Coordinates of N, CA and C in Angstrom, one line a residue:
Chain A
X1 N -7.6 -20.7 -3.8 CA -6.9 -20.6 -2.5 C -6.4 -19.2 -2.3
X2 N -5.5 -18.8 -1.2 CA -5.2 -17.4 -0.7 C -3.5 -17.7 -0.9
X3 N -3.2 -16.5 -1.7 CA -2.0 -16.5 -1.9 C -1.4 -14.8 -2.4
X4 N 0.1 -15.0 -2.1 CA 0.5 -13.5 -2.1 C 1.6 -13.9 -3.0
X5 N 2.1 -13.1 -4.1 CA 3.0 -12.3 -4.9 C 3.3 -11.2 -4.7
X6 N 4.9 -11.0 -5.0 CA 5.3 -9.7 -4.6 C 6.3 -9.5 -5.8
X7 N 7.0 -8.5 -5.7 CA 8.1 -8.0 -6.8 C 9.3 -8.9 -6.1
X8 N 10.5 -9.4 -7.4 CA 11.5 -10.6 -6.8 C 12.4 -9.0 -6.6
X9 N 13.0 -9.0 -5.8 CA 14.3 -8.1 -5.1 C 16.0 -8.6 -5.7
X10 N 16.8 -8.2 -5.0 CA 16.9 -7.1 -4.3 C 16.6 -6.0 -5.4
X11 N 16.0 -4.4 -4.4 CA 16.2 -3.5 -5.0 C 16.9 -2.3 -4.5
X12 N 17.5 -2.0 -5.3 CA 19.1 -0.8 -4.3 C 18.9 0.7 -4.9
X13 N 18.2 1.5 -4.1 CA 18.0 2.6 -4.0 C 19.0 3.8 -4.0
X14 N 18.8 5.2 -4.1 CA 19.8 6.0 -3.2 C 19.1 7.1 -2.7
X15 N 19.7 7.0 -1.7 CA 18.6 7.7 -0.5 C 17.6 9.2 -0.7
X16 N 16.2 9.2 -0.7 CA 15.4 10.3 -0.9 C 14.4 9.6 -2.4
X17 N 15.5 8.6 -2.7 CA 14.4 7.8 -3.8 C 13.1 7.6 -3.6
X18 N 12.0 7.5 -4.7 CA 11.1 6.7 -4.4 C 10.8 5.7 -4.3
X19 N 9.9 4.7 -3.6 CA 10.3 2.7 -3.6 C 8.9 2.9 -3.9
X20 N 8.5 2.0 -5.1 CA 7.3 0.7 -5.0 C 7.7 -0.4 -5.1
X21 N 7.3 -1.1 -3.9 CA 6.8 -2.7 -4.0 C 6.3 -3.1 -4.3
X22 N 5.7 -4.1 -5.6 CA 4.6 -4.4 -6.1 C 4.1 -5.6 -5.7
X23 N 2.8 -5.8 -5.1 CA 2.3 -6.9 -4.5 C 0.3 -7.1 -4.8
X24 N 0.7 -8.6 -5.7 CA -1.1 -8.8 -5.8 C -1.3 -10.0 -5.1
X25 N -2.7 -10.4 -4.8 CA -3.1 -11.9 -4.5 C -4.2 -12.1 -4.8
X26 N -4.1 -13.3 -4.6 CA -5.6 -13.9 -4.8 C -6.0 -14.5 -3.4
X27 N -7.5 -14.5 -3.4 CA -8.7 -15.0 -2.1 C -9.3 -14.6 -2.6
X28 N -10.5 -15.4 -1.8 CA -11.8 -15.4 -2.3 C -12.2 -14.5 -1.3
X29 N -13.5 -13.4 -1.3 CA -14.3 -12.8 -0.2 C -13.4 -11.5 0.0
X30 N -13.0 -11.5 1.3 CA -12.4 -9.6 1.7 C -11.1 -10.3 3.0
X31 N -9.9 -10.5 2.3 CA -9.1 -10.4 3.2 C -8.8 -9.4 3.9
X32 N -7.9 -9.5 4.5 CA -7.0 -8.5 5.1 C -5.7 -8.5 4.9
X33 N -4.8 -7.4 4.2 CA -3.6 -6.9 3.8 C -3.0 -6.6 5.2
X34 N -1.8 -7.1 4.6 CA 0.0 -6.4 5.9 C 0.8 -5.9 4.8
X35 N 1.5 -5.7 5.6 CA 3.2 -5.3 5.1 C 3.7 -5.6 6.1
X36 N 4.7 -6.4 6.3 CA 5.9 -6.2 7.2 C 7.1 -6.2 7.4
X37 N 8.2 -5.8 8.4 CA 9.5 -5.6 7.6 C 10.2 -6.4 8.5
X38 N 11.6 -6.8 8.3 CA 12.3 -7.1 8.6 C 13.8 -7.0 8.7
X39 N 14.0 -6.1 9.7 CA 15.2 -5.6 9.7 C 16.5 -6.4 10.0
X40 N 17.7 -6.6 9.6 CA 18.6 -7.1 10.1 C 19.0 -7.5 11.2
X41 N 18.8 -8.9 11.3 CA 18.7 -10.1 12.3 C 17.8 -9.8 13.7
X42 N 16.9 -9.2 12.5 CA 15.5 -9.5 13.1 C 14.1 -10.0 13.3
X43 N 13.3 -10.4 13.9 CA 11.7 -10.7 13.2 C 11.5 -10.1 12.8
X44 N 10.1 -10.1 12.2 CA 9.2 -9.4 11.3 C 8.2 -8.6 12.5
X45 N 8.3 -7.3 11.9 CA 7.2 -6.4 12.7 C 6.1 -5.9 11.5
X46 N 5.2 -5.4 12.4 CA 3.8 -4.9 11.2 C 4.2 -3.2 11.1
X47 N 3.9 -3.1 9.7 CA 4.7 -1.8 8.9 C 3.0 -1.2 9.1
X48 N 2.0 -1.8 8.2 CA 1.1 -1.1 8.3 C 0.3 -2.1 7.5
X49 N -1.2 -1.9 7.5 CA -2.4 -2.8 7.4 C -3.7 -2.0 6.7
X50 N -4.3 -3.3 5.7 CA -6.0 -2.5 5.4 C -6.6 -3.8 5.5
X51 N -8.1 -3.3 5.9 CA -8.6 -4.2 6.3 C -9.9 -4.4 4.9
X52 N -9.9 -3.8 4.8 CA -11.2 -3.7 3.0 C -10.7 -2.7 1.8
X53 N -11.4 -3.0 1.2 CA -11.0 -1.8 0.0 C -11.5 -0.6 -0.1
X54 N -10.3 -0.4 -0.9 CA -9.8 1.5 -0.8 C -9.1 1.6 0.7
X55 N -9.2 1.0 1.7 CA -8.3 1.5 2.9 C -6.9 1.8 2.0
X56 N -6.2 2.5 3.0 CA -4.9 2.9 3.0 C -4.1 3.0 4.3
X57 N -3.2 2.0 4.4 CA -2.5 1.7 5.3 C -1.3 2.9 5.1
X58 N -1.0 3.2 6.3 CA 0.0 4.0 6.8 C 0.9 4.3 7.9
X59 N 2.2 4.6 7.7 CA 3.3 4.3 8.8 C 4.8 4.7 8.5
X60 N 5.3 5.3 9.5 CA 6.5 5.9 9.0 C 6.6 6.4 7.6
X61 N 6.1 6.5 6.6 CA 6.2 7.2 5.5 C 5.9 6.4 4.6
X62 N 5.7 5.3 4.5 CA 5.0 4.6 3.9 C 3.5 4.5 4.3
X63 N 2.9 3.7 2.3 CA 1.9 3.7 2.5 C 1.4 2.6 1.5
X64 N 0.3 2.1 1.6 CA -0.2 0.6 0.7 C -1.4 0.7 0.6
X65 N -2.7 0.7 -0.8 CA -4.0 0.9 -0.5 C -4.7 -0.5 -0.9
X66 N -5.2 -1.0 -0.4 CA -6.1 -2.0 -0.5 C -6.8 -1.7 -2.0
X67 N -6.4 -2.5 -2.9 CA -7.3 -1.8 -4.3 C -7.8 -3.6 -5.0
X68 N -9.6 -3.7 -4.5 CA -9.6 -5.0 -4.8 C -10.0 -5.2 -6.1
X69 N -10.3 -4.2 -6.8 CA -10.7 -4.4 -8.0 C -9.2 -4.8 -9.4
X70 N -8.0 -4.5 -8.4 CA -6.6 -4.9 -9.2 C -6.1 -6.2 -8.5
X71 N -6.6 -6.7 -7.2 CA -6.1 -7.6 -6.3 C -4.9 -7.1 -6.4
X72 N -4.6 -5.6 -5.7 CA -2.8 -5.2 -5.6 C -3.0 -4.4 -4.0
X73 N -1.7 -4.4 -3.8 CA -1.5 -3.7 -2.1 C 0.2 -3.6 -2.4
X74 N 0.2 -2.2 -3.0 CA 1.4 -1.9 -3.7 C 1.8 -1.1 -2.2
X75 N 3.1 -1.4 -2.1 CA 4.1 -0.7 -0.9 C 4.6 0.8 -1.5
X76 N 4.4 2.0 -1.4 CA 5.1 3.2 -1.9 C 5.6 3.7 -0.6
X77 N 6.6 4.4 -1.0 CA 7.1 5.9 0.2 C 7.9 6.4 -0.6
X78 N 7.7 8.2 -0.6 CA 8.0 9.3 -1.2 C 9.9 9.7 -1.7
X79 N 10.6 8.9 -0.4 CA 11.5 9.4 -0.1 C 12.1 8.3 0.9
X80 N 12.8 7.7 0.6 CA 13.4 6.5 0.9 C 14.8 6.9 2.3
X81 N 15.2 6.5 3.2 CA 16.6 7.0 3.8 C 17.1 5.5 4.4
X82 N 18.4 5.8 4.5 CA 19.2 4.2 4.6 C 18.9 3.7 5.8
X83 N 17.9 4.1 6.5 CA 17.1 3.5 7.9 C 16.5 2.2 6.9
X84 N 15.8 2.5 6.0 CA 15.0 1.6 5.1 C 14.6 0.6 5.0
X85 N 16.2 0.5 4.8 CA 17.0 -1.3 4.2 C 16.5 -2.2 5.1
X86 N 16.0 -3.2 4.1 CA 15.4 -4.0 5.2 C 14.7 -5.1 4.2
X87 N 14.0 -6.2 4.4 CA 13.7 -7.6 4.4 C 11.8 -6.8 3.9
X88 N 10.8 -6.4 2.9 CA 9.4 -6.5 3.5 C 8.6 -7.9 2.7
X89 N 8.0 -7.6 3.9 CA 6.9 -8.8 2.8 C 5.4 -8.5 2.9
X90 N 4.4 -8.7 1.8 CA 3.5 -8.7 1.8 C 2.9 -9.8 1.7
X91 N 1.8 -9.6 3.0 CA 0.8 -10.6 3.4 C -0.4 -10.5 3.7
X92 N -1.6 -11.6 3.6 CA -2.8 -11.4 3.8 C -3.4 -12.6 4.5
X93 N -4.1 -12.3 5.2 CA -5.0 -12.9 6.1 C -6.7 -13.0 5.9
X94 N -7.3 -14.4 5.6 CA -8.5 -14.5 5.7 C -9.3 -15.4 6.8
X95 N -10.2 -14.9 6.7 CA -11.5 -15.6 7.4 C -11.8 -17.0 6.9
X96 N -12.3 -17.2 5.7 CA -11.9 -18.7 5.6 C -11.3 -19.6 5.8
X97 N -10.0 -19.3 5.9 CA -8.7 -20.1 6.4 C -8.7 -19.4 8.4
X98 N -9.7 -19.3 8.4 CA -9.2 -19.2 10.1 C -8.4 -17.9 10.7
X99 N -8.0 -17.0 9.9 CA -7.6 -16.0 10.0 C -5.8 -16.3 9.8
X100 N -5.4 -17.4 9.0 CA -4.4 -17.6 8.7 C -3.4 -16.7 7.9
X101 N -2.4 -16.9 8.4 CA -1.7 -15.7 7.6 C -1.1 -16.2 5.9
X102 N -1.1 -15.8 4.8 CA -0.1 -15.9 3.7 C 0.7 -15.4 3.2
X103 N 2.2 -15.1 3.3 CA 3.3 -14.4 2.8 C 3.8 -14.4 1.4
X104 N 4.4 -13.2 1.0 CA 4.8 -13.3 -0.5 C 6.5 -13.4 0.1
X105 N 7.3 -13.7 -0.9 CA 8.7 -14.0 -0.8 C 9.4 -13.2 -0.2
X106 N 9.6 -12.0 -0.2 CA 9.9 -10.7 0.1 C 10.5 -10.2 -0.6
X107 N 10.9 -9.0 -0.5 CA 11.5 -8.2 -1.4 C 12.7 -7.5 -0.4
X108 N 14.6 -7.4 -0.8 CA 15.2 -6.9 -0.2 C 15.1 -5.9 -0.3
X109 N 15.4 -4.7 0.3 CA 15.7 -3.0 -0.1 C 16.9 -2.5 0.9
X110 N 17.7 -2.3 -0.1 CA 19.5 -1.9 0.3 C 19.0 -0.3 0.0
X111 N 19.2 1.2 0.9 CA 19.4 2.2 0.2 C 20.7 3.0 0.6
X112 N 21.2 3.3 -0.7 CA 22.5 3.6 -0.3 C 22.8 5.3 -0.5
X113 N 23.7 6.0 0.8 CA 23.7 6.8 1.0 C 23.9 8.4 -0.4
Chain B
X1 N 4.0 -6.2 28.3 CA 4.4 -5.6 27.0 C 4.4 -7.4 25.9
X2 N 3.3 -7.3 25.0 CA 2.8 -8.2 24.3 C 3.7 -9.1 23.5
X3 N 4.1 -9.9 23.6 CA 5.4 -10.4 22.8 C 5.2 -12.2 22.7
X4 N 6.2 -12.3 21.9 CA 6.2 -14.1 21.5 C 7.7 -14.1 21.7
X5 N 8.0 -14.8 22.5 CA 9.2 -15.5 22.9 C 10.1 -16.9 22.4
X6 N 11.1 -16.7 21.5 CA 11.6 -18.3 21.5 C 12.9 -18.5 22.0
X7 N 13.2 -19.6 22.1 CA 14.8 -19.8 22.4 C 15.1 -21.1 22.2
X8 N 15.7 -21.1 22.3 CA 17.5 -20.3 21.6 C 17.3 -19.8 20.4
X9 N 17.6 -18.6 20.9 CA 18.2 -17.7 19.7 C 19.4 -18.2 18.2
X10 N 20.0 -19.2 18.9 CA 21.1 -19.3 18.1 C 21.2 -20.9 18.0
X11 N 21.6 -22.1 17.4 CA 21.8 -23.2 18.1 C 22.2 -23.9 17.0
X12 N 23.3 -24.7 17.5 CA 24.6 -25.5 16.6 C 24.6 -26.3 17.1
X13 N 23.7 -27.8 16.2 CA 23.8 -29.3 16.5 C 24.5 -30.2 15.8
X14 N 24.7 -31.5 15.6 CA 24.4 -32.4 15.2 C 23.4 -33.3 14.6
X15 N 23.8 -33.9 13.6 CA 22.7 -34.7 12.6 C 22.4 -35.7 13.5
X16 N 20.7 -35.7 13.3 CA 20.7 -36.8 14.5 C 19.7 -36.5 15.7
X17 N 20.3 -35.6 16.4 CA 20.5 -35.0 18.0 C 18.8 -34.8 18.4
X18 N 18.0 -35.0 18.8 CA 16.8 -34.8 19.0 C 16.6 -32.9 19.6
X19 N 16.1 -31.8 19.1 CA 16.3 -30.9 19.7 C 14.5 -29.8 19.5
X20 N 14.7 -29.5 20.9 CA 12.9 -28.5 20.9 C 13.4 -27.0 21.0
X21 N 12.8 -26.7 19.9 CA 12.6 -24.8 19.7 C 11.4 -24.9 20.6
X22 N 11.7 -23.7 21.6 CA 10.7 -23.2 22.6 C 9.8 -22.0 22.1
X23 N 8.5 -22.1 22.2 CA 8.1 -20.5 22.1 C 6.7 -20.4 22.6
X24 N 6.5 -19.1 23.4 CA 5.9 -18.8 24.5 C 5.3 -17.4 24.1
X25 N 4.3 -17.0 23.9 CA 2.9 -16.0 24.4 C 2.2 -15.4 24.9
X26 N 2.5 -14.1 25.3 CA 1.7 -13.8 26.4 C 0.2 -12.8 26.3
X27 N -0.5 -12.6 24.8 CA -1.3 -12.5 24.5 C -2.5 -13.0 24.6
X28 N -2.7 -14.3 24.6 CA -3.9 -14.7 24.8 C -4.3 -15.3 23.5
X29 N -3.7 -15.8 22.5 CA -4.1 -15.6 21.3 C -4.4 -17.3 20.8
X30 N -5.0 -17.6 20.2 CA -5.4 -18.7 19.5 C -4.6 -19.4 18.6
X31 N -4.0 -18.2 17.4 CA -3.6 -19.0 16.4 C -2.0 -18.9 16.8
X32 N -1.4 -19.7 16.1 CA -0.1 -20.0 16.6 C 0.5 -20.4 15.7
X33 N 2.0 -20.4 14.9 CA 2.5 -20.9 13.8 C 4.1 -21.4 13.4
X34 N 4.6 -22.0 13.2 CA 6.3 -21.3 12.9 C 6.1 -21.6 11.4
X35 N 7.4 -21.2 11.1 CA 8.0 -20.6 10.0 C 8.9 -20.9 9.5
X36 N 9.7 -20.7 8.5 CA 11.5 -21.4 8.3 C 11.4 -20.2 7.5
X37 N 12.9 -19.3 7.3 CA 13.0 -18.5 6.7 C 14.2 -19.3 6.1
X38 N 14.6 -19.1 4.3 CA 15.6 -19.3 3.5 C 15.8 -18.5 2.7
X39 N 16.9 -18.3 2.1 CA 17.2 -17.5 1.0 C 16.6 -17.9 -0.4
X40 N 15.7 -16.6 -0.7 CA 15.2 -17.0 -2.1 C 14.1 -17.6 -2.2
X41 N 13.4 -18.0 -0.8 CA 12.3 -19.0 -0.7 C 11.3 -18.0 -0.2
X42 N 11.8 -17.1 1.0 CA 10.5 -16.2 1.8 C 10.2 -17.0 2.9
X43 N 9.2 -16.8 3.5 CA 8.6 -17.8 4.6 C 7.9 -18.8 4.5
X44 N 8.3 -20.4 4.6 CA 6.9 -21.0 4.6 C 6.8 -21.4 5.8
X45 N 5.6 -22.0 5.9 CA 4.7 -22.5 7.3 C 5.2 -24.0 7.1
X46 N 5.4 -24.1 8.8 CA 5.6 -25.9 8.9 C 4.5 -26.0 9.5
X47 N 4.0 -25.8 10.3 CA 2.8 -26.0 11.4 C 2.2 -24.9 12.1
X48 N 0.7 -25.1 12.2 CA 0.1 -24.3 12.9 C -0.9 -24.7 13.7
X49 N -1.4 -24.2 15.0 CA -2.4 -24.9 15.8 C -3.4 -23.6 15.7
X50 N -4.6 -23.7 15.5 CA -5.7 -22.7 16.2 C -6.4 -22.6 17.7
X51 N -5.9 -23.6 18.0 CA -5.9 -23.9 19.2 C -5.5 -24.9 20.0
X52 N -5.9 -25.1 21.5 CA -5.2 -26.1 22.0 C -5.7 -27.5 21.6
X53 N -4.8 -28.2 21.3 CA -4.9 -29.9 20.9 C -5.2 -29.3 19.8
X54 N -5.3 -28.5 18.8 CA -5.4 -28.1 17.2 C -4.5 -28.3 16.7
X55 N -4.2 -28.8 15.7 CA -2.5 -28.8 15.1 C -2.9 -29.4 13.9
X56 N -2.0 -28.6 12.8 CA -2.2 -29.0 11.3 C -0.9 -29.0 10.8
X57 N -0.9 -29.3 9.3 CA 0.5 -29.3 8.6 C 0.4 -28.2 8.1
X58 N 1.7 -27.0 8.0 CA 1.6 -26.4 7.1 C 2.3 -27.0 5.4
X59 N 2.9 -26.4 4.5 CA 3.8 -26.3 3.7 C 4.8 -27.5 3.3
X60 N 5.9 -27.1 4.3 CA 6.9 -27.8 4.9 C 7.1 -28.6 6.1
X61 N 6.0 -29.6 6.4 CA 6.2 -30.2 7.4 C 6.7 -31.2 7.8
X62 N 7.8 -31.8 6.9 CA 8.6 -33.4 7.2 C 9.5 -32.7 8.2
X63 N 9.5 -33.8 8.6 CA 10.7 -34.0 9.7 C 10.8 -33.0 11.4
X64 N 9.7 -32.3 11.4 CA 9.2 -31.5 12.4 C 8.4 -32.4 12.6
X65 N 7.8 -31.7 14.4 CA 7.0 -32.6 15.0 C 5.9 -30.7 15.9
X66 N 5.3 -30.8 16.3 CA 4.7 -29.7 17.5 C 3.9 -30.6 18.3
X67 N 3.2 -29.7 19.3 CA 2.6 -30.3 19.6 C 1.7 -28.5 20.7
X68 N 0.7 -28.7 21.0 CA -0.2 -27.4 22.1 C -0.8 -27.8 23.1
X69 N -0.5 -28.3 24.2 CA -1.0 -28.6 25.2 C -1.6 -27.0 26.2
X70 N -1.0 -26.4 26.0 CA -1.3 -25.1 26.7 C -1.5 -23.9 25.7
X71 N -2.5 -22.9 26.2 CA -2.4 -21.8 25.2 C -1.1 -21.1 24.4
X72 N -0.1 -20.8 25.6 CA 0.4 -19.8 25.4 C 1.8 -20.3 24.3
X73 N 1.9 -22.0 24.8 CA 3.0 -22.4 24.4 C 2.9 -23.3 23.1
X74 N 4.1 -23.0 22.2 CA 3.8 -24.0 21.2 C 5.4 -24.6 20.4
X75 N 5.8 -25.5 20.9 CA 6.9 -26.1 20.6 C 7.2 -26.5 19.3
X76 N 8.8 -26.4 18.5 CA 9.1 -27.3 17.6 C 10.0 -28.0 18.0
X77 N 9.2 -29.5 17.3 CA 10.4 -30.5 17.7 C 11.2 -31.2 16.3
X78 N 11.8 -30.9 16.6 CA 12.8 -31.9 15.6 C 13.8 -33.1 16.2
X79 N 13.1 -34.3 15.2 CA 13.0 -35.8 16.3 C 14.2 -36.3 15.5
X80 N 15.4 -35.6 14.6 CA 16.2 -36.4 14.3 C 16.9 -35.3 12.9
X81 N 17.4 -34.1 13.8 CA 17.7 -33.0 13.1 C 18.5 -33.3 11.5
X82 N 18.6 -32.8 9.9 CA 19.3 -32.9 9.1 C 20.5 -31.9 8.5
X83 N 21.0 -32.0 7.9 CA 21.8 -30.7 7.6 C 20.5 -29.7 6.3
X84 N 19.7 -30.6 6.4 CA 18.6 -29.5 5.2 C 17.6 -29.0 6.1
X85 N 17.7 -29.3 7.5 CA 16.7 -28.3 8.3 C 17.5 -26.9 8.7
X86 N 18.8 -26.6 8.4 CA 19.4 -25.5 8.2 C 19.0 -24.6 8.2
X87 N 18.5 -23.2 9.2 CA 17.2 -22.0 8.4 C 17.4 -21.3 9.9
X88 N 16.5 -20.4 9.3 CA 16.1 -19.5 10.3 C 14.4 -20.1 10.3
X89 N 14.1 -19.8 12.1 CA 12.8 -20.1 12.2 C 12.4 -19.4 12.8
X90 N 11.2 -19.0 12.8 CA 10.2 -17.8 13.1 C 9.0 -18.5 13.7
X91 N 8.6 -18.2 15.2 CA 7.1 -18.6 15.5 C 6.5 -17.0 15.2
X92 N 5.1 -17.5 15.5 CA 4.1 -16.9 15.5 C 2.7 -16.8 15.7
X93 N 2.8 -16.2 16.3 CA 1.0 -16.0 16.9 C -0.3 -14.5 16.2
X94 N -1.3 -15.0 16.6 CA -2.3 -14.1 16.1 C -3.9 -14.1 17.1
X95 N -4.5 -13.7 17.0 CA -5.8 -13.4 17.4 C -6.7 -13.9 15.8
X96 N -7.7 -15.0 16.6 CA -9.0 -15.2 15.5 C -9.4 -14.4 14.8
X97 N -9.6 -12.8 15.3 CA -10.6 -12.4 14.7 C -10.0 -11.3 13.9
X98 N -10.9 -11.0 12.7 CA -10.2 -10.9 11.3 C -9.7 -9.7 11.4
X99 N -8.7 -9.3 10.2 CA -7.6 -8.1 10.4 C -6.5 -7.7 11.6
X100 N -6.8 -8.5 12.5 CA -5.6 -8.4 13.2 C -4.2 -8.3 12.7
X101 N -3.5 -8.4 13.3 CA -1.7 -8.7 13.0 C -1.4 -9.8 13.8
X102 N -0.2 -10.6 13.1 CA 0.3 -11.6 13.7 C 1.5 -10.9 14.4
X103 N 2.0 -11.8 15.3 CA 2.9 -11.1 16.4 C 4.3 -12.1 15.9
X104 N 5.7 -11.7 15.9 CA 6.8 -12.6 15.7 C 7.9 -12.6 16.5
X105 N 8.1 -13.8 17.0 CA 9.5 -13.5 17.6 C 10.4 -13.5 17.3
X106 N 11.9 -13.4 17.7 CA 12.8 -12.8 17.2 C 13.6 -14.0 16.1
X107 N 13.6 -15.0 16.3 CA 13.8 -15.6 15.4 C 14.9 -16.3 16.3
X108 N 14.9 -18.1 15.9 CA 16.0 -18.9 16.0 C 16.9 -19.3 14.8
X109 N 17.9 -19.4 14.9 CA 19.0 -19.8 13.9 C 19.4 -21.0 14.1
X110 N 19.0 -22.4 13.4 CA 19.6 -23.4 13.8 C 20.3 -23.8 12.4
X111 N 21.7 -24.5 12.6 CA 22.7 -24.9 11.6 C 22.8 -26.3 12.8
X112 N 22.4 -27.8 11.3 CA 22.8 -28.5 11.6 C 24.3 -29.6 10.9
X113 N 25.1 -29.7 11.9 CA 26.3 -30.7 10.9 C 26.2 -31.5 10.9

């Protein structure tokens, strides 16, 4: 079946740090990878996306590469600022399930000044 | 400007009380879903339709009801609210075709006593 794991949170930064999020899954065939975030007391918006491997999704300073040969879609950015903080989750979407979405737990990220 | 709409935003019942989460689309989009967000749990799926008169179970589906008579609209009902449906709920919508992003609204907060 299609399913996402992520790194268990929280993780508390200080600002300019570097963040990985660690996230693998399993499906069968060529999903499609998200990230998305969730900021305080808000929905979930799309951070950024790959649609096959080796892509590299990118956005505001982050970035995540589709790597299917690890089944990983690791979250990095260089330099972290307390805009940050925030709820993400990594998810994936296939074609055999109808283009269903699957979410990992999320991961908090507090960064403090 | 593309969005998924729910309401009430906020809502403080009683055990019991029969009550419908509204959420509305203006996309065009096929797949359609909500959500319960908890602490420590991430997101799971109660229900999702792929289309109209489509409706499946997600995850967590006791004690919810939906239903899709129209594209755009896809209701939750809760036919006899508990203090364990307590959560934040999140709809959601998507387009069939693969790699897309799912769209989210802002999220309802329902606390039942």
């Amino acid at each position: 079946g299609n399913s996402v794991t992520q790194m268990e949170g929280p993780v508390t930064l200080s600002e300019e740090a570097f963040l990985t999020i660690n996230c693998t899954y399993t499906a069968t065939g060529y999903p499609s990878l998200f990230w998305y975030v969730q900021y305080p007391g808000e929905g979930l918006q799309l951070l950024l996306k790959a649609t096959k491997a080796d892509d590299k999704g990118s956005n505001k300073g982050f970035e995540a590469t589709y790597r299917k040969e690890t089944t990983s879609f690791h979250l990095e950015k260089g330099s972290v600022q307390v805009s940050d903080s925030a709820v993400y989750f990594c998810a994936l979407s296939n074609w055999n399930t109808g283009n269903q979405f699957y979410f990992g737990t999320g991961t908090s990220l507090t960064v403090i000044p | 400007e593309a969005q998924v709409t729910q309401n009430p935003r906020y809502l403080i019942t009683v055990t019991g009380k029969k009550l419908t989460v509204t959420c509305s689309q203006n996309m065009n989009h096929e797949y359609m879903s909500w959500y319960r967000q908890d602490p420590g749990l991430g997101l799971r799926q109660i229900y999702y339709s792929m289309n109209v008169e489509v409706t499946d179970k997600g995850d967590v589906p006791e004690g919810y009801k939906v239903s899709r008579k129209e594209k755009r609209n896809f209701p939750l009902i809760l036919e006899s609210p508990s203090p364990n449906q307590t959560s934040l709920y999140f709809c959601a919508s998507s387009d069939s075709t693969g790699g897309t992003e799912a769209f989210f609204g802002q999220g309802t907060r329902l606390t039942v006593v």
